[in-house]
Coordinates of C-alpha atoms in Angstrom, one line a residue:
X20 CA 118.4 95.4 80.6
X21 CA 117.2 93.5 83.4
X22 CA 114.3 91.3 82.5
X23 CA 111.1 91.5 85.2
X24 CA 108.7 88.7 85.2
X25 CA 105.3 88.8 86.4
X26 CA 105.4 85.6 89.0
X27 CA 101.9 83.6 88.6
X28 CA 100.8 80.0 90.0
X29 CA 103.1 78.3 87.5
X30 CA 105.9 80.1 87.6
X31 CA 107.7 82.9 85.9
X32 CA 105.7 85.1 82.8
X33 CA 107.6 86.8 80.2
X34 CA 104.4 89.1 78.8
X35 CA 104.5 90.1 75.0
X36 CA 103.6 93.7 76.6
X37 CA 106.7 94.8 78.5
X38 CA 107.4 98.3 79.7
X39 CA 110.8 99.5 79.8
X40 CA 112.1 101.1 83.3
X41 CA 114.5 104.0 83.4
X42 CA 117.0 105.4 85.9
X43 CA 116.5 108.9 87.0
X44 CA 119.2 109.8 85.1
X45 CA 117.2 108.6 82.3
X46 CA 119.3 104.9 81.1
X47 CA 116.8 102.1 80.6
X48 CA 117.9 99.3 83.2
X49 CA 115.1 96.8 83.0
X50 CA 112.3 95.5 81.6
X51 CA 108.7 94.7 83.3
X52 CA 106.3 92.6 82.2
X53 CA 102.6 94.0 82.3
X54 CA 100.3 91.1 82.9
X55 CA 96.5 91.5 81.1
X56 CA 93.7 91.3 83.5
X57 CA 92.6 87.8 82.5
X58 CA 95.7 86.7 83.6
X59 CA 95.1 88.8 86.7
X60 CA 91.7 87.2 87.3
X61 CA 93.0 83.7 86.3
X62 CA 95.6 83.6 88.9
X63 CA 93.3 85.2 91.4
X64 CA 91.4 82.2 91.0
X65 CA 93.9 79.6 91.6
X66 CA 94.9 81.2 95.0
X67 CA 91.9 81.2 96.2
X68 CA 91.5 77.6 95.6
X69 CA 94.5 76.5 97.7
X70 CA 94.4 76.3 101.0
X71 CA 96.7 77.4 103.5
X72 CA 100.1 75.7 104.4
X73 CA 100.3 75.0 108.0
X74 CA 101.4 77.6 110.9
X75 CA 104.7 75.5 111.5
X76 CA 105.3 75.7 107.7
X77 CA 104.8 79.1 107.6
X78 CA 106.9 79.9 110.3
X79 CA 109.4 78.2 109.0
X80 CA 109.3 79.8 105.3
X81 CA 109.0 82.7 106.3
X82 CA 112.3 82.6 108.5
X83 CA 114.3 81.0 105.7
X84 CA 113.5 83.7 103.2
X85 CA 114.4 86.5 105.3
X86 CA 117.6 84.9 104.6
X87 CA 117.6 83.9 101.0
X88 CA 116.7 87.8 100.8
X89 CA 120.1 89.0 101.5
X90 CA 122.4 86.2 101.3
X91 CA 121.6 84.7 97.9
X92 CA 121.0 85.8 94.0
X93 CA 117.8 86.0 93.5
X94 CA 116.3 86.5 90.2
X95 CA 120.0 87.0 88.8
X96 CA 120.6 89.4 91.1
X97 CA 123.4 89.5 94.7
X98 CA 121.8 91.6 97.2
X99 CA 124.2 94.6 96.3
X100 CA 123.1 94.6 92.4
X101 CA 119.4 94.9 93.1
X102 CA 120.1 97.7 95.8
X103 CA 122.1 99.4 93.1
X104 CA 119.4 98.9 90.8
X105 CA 116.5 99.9 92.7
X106 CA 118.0 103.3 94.1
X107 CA 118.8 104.0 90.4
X108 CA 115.1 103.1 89.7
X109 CA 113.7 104.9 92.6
X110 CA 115.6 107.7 93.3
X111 CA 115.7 106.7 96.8
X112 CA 120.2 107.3 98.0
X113 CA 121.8 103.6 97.8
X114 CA 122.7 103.8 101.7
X115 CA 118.9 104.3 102.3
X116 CA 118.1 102.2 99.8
X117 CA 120.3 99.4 101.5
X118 CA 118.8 99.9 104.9
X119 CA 115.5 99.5 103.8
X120 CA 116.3 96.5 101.9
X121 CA 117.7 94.7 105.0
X122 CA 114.4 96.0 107.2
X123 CA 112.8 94.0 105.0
X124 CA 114.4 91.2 105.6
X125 CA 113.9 91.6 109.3
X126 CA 110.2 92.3 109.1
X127 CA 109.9 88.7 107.1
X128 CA 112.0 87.0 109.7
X129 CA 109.7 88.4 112.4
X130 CA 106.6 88.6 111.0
X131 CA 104.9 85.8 113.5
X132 CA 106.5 88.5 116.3
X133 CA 104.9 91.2 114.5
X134 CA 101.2 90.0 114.9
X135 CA 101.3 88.6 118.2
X136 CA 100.6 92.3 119.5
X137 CA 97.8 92.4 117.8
X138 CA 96.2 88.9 119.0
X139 CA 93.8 89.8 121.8
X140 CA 95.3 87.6 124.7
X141 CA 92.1 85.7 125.1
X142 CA 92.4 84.5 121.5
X143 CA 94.2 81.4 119.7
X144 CA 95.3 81.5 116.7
X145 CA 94.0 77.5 115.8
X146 CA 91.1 76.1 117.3
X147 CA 93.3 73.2 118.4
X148 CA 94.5 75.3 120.7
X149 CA 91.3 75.9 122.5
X150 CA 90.4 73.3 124.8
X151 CA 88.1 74.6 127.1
X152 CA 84.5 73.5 127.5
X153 CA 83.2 76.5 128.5
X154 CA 84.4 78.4 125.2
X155 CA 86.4 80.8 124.0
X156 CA 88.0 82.9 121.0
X157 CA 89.8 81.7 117.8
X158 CA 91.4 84.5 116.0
X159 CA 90.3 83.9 112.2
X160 CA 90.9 85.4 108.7
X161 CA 88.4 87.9 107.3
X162 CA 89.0 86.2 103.8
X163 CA 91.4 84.7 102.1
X164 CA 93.1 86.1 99.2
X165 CA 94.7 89.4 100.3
X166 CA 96.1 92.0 97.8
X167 CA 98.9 94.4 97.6
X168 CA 98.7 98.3 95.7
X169 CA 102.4 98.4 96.2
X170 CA 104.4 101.8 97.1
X171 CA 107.5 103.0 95.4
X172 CA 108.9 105.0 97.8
X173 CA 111.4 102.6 99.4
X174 CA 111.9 98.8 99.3
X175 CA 110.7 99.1 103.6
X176 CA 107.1 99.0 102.4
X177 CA 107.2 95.4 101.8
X178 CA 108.5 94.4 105.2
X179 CA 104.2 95.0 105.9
X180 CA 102.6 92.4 104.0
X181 CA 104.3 89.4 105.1
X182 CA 102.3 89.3 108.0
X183 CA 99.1 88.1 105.6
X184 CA 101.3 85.1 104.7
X185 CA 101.7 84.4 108.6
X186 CA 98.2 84.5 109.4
X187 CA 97.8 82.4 106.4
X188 CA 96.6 84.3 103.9
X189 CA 97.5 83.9 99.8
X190 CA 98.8 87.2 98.8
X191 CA 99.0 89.1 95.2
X192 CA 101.1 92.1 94.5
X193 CA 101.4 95.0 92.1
X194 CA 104.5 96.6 92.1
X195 CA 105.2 100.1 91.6
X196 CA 106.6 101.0 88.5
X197 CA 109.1 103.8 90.4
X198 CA 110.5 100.5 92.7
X199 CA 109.2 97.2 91.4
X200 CA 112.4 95.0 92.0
X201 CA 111.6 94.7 95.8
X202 CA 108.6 92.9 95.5
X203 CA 109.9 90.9 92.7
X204 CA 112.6 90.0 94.7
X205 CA 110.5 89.1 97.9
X206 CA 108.2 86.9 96.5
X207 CA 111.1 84.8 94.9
X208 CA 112.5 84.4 98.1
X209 CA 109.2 83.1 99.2
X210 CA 109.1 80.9 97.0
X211 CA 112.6 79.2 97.2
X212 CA 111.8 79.2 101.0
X213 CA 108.7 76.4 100.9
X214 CA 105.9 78.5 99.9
X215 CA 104.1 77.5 97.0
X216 CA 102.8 79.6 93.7
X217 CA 99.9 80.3 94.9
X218 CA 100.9 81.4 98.2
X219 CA 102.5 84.5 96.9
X220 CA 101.9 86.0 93.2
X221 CA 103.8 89.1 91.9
X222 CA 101.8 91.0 89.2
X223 CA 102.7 93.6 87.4
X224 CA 100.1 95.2 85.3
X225 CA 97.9 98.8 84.1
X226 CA 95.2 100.1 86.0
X227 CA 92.4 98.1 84.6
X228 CA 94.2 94.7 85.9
X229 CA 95.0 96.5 89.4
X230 CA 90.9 97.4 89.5
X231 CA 90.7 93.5 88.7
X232 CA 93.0 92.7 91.5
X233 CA 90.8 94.8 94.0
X234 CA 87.6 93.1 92.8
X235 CA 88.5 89.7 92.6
X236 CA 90.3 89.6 96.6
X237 CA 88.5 89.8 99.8
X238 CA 90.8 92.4 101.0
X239 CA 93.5 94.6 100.1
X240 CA 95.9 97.7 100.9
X241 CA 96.5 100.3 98.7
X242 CA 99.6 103.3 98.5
X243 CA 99.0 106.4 97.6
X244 CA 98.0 110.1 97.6
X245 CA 94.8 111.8 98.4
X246 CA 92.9 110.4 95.5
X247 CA 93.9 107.7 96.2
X248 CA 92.2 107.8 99.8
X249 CA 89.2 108.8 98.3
X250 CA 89.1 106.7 95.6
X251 CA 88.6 104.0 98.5
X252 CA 86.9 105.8 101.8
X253 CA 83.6 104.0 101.6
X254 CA 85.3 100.5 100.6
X255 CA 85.5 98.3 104.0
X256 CA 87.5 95.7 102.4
X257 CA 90.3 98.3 100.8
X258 CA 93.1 99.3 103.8
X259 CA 94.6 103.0 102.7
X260 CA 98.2 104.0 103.3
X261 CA 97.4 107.8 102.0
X262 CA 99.9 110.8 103.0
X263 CA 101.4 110.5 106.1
X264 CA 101.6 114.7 107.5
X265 CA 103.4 113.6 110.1
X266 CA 103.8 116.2 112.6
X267 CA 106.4 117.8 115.5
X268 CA 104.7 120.0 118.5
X269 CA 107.1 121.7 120.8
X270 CA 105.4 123.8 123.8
X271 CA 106.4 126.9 125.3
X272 CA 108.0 124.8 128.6
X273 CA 110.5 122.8 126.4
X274 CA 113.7 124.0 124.7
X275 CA 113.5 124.0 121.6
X276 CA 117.7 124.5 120.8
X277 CA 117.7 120.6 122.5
X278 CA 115.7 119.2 119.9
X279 CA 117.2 120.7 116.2
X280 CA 119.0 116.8 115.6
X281 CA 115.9 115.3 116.2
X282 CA 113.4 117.3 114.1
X283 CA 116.2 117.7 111.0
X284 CA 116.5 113.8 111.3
X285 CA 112.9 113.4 111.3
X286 CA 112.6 115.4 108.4
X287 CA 115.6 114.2 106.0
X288 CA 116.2 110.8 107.3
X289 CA 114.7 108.1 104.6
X290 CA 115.5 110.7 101.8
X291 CA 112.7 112.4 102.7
X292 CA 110.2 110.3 100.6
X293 CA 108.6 108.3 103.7
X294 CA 105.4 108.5 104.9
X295 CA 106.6 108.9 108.5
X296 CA 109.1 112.2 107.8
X297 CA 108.3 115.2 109.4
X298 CA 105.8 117.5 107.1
X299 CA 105.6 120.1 109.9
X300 CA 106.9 121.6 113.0
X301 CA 104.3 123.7 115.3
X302 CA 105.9 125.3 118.3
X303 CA 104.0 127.0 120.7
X304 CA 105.8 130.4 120.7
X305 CA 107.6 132.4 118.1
X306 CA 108.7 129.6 116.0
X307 CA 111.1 131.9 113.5
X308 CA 114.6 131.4 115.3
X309 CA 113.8 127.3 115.5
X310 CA 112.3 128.2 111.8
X311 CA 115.9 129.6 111.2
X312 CA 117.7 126.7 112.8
X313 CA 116.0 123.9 110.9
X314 CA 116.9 125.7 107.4
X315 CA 120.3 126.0 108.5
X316 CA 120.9 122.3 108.9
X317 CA 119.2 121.2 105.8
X318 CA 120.6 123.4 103.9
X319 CA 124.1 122.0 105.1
X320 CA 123.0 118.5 103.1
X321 CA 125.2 118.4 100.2
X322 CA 123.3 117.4 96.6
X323 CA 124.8 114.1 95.6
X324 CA 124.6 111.0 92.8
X325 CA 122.3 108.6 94.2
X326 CA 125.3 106.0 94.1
X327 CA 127.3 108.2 96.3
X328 CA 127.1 106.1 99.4
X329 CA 127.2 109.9 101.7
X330 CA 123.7 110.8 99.4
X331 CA 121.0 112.0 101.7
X332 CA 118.7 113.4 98.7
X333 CA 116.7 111.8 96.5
X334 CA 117.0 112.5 93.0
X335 CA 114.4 113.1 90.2
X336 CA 114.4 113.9 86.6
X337 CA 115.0 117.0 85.5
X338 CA 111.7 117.4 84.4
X339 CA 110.0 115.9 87.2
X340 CA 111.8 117.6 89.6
X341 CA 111.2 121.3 88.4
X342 CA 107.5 120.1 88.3
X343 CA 108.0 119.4 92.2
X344 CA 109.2 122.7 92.5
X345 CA 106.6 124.8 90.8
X346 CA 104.5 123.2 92.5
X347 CA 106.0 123.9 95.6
X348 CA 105.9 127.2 94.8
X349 CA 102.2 127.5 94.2
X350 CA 101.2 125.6 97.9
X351 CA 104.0 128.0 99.1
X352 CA 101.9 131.3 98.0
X353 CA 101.5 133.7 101.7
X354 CA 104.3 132.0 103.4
X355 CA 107.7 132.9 104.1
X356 CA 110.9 130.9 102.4
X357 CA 113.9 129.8 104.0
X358 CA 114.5 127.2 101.5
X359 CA 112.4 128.5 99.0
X360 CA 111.1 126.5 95.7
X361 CA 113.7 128.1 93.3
X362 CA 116.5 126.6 94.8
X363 CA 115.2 122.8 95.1
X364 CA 116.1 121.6 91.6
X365 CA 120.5 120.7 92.1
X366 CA 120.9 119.5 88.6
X367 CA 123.7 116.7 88.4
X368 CA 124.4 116.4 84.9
X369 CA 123.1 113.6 82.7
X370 CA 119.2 114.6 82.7
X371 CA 118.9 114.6 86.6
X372 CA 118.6 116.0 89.8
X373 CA 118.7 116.1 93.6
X374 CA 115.8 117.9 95.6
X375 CA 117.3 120.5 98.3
X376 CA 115.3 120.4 101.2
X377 CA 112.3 123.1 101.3
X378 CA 111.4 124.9 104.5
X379 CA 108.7 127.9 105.1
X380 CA 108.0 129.6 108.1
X381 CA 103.8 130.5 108.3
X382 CA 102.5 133.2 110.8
X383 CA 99.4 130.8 112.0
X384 CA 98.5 126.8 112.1
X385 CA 96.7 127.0 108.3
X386 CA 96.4 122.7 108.0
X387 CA 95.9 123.4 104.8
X388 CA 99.9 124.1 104.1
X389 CA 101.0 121.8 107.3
X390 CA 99.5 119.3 105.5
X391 CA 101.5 120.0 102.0
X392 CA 103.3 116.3 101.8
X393 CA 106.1 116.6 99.1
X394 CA 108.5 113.6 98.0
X395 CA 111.6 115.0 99.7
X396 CA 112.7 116.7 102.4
X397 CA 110.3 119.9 102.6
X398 CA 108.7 121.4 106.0
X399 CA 106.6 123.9 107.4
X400 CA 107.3 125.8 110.9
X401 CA 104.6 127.3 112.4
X402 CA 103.4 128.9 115.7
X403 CA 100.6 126.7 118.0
X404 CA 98.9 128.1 121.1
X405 CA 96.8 126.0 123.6
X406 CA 93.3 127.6 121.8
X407 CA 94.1 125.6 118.7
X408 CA 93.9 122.7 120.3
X409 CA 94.1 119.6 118.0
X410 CA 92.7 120.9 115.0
X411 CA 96.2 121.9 113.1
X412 CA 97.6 118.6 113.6
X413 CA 94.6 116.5 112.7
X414 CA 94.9 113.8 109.7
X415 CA 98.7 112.9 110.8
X416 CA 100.2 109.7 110.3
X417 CA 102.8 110.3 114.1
X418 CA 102.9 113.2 116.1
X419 CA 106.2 113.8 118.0
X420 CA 104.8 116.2 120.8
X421 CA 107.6 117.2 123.2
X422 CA 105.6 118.8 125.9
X423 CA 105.7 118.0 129.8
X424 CA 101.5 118.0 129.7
X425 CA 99.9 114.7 129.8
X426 CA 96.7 116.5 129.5
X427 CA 97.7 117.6 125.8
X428 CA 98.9 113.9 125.4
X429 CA 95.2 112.4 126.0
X430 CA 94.1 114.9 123.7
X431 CA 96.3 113.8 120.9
X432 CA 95.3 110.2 122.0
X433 CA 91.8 111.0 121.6
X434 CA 91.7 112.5 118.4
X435 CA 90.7 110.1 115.3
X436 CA 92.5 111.2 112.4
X437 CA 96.0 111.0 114.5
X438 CA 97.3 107.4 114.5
X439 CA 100.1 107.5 116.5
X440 CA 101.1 109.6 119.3
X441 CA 104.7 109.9 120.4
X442 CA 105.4 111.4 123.6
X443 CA 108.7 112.8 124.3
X444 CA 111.8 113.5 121.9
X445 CA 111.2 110.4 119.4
X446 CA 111.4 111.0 115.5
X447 CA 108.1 110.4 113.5
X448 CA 110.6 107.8 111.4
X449 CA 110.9 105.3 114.6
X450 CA 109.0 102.0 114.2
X451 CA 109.3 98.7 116.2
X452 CA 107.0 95.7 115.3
X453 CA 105.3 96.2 118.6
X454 CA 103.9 99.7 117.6
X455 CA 101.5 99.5 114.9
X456 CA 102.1 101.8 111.7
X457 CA 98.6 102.7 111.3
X458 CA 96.7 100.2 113.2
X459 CA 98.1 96.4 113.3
X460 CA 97.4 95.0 109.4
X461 CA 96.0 92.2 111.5
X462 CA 93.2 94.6 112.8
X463 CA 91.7 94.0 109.1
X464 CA 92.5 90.8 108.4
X465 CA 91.3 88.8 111.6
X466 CA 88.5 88.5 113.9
X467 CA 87.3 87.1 116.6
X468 CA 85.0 84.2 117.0
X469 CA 83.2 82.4 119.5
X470 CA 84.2 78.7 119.7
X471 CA 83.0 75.6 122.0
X472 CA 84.6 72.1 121.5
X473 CA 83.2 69.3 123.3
X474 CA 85.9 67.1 125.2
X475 CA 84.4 64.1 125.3

């Protein structure tokens, strides 16, 4: 088994607690150390004490470890045994798996690029840099320890945090259980790259040491589902990544039949498991024959190993998989079933299974079902009309709307809960550093502030 150490401020930690991590196939492939909250709290500590390395040092790390990333062994693994490992972990097919890996690698490389849209353009990032008498803006850290509730729904979750470590925060992580090699992995990098210990601390550990993690930094973002997000919805210093519900809106004066690739890519592409993949498709009209359409495609996706480098599915345990299913089946109760719950579970032998994609066709907006966010490819088609307004597509993550009415556009725009509006035939998966995922990060970790030097 592959041994996983917590990473601390000297070094590697091989924990007398260890929790063994299994494949979905059900073959224990590694071992994870669980770090004790003291030892949370301990380390916590010593990053807070250091101060942050320099911009140009930074800069220059964080370039270099983009590299180590996918070019070296790390941890005593090449880049193409931990992507074996972790889609065997996670579930997640090795050819998506892969791709994330190497988007992670980008993100690090271009994390300085990533912030700058973020910066307001009257703001420097050192005081230095401000030289006028008459004042101005520096752009400076809420805090400075910054922590990480990790995702395990793809490796492309840590391409994110980086972007603390360019604005010169220290930054702690707990891993996911279901995907913990890519953080493991990252933060050695960092580390071989010029950033120190402290910089960048990997910590594996059980709930009470990730409640320790959140009380003992001055910010940090958490992964998860809706308890999650309510756990934390009056805590200002804890960023939520909750469900994503992303969403597709097709009006009447669009053709639909132009649009199938798209909205089946938006859907299945990244497994499925990503908080960006289509959870709905509203269509103002009769939305049955694109209803029809869409289940036709996905059910074309073959169920495959999650080696099999043609996989599109994700796999589960057997188990855990008929679990998704039923309860599928329950949130599915008044709808009407394409790709109905008893077909999901495509057992593969050895204890394990690929998810079919689910689709259900509803005969009015209920949010309550478009909102139904399942770790796979699963949809629901439903009719929209202009009276309806925003209200079915509130609390999404994107929304694709394909329309030609710009007045529907600054409606969308307006509307809080939506974070990003895409106008035009663009999948909910598409992401560039210059659009922000939900927000900039740097929105919460920097502010402005006022700042006079005197010149003479």
């Amino acid at each position: 088994m592959v041994p996983i150490d917590a990473l601390g401020p000297e070094g590697e930690y091989r924990t007398r607690r260890r929790e063994v991590l299994f494949s979905t196939a059900g073959a224990a492939v590694a071992e994870l150390s669980i770090v004790p909250p003291l030892y949370v709290a301990r380390t916590l500590a010593a990053q807070r004490k250091a101060v942050p390395l320099p911009v140009g040092r930074r800069a220059a790390a964080l370039s270099v470890a983009a590299g180590i990333f996918t070019d070296d062994a790390v941890a005593g693994l090449d880049f193409e045994r931990y992507v074996t490992l972790a889609s065997r972990i996670s579930g997640l097919p090795i050819a998506v798996t892969r791709a994330g890996a190497r988007s992670v690698a980008d993100a690090v490389g271009g994390a300085f690029d990533a912030v700058r849209p973020a910066r307001p353009q009257g703001a420097t990032l050192d005081w230095r840099e401000n030289g006028t008498p008459r004042g101005g803006a520096v752009w400076a850290r809420r805090g400075e320890v910054f922590a990480v509730h990790a995702a395990g729904n793809g490796p492309g979750v840590h391409g994110l945090w980086p972007q603390a470590l360019a604005l010169g925060y220290r930054v702690a992580v707990r891993p996911s259980r279901r995907e913990p090699l890519t953080a493991h992995r990252l933060v050695h990098a960092l580390r071989q790259a010029g950033f120190r210990p402290e910089d960048a601390v990997y910590l594996p550990t059980d709930h009470v040491g990730a409640d320790e993690i959140i009380r003992s930094t001055d910010l940090a973002m958490v992964y998860g589902g809706q308890p999650v997000v309510d756990k934390y919805a009056d805590d200002p210093a804890v960023i939520v990544n909750g469900p994503g519900r992303a969403k597709i809106l097709i009006t009447a004066d669009q053709d639909w039949r132009a649009h199938v690739d798209l909205i089946v890519d938006s859907i299945a592409n990244l497994g499925g498991m990503a908080c960006v993949n289509t959870t709905a498709v509203l269509y103002e009209g009769d939305p049955a024959p694109l209803a029809r359409a869409i289940a036709r495609r996905l059910a074309a996706i073959r169920p495959m190993p999650t080696d099999d480098e043609r996989a599109i599915l994700p796999t589960q345990p057997v188990e855990n998989a008929r679990a998704l299913a039923d309860h599928l089946a329950a949130k599915a109760a008044g709808s009407t079933p394409l790709l109905g719950a008893e077909q999901v579970v495509a057992e593969l032998g050895d204890g394990y299974a690929a998810l079919r994609p689910a689709a259900h066709l509803l005969s009015a907006p209920d949010p309550d079902k478009l909102n139904v966010e399942l770790p796979f490819p699963c949809v629901w088609v439903s009719p929209w009309w202009r009276g309806a307004g925003t209200e079915p597509l509130r609390h999404s993550l994107v929304v694709t709307a394909i329309t030609g009415d710009e007045r529907l556009i600054d409606d969308l725009l307006a509307e809080p809960t939506i974070a990003n509006v895409y106008f035009g035939p663009h999948p909910t998966w598409h992401a560039a550093p210059r659009i922000p995922h939900d927000g900039f990060l740097a929105d919460a970790l920097m502010r402005n502030k006022g700042f006079i030097r005197d010149n003479g």
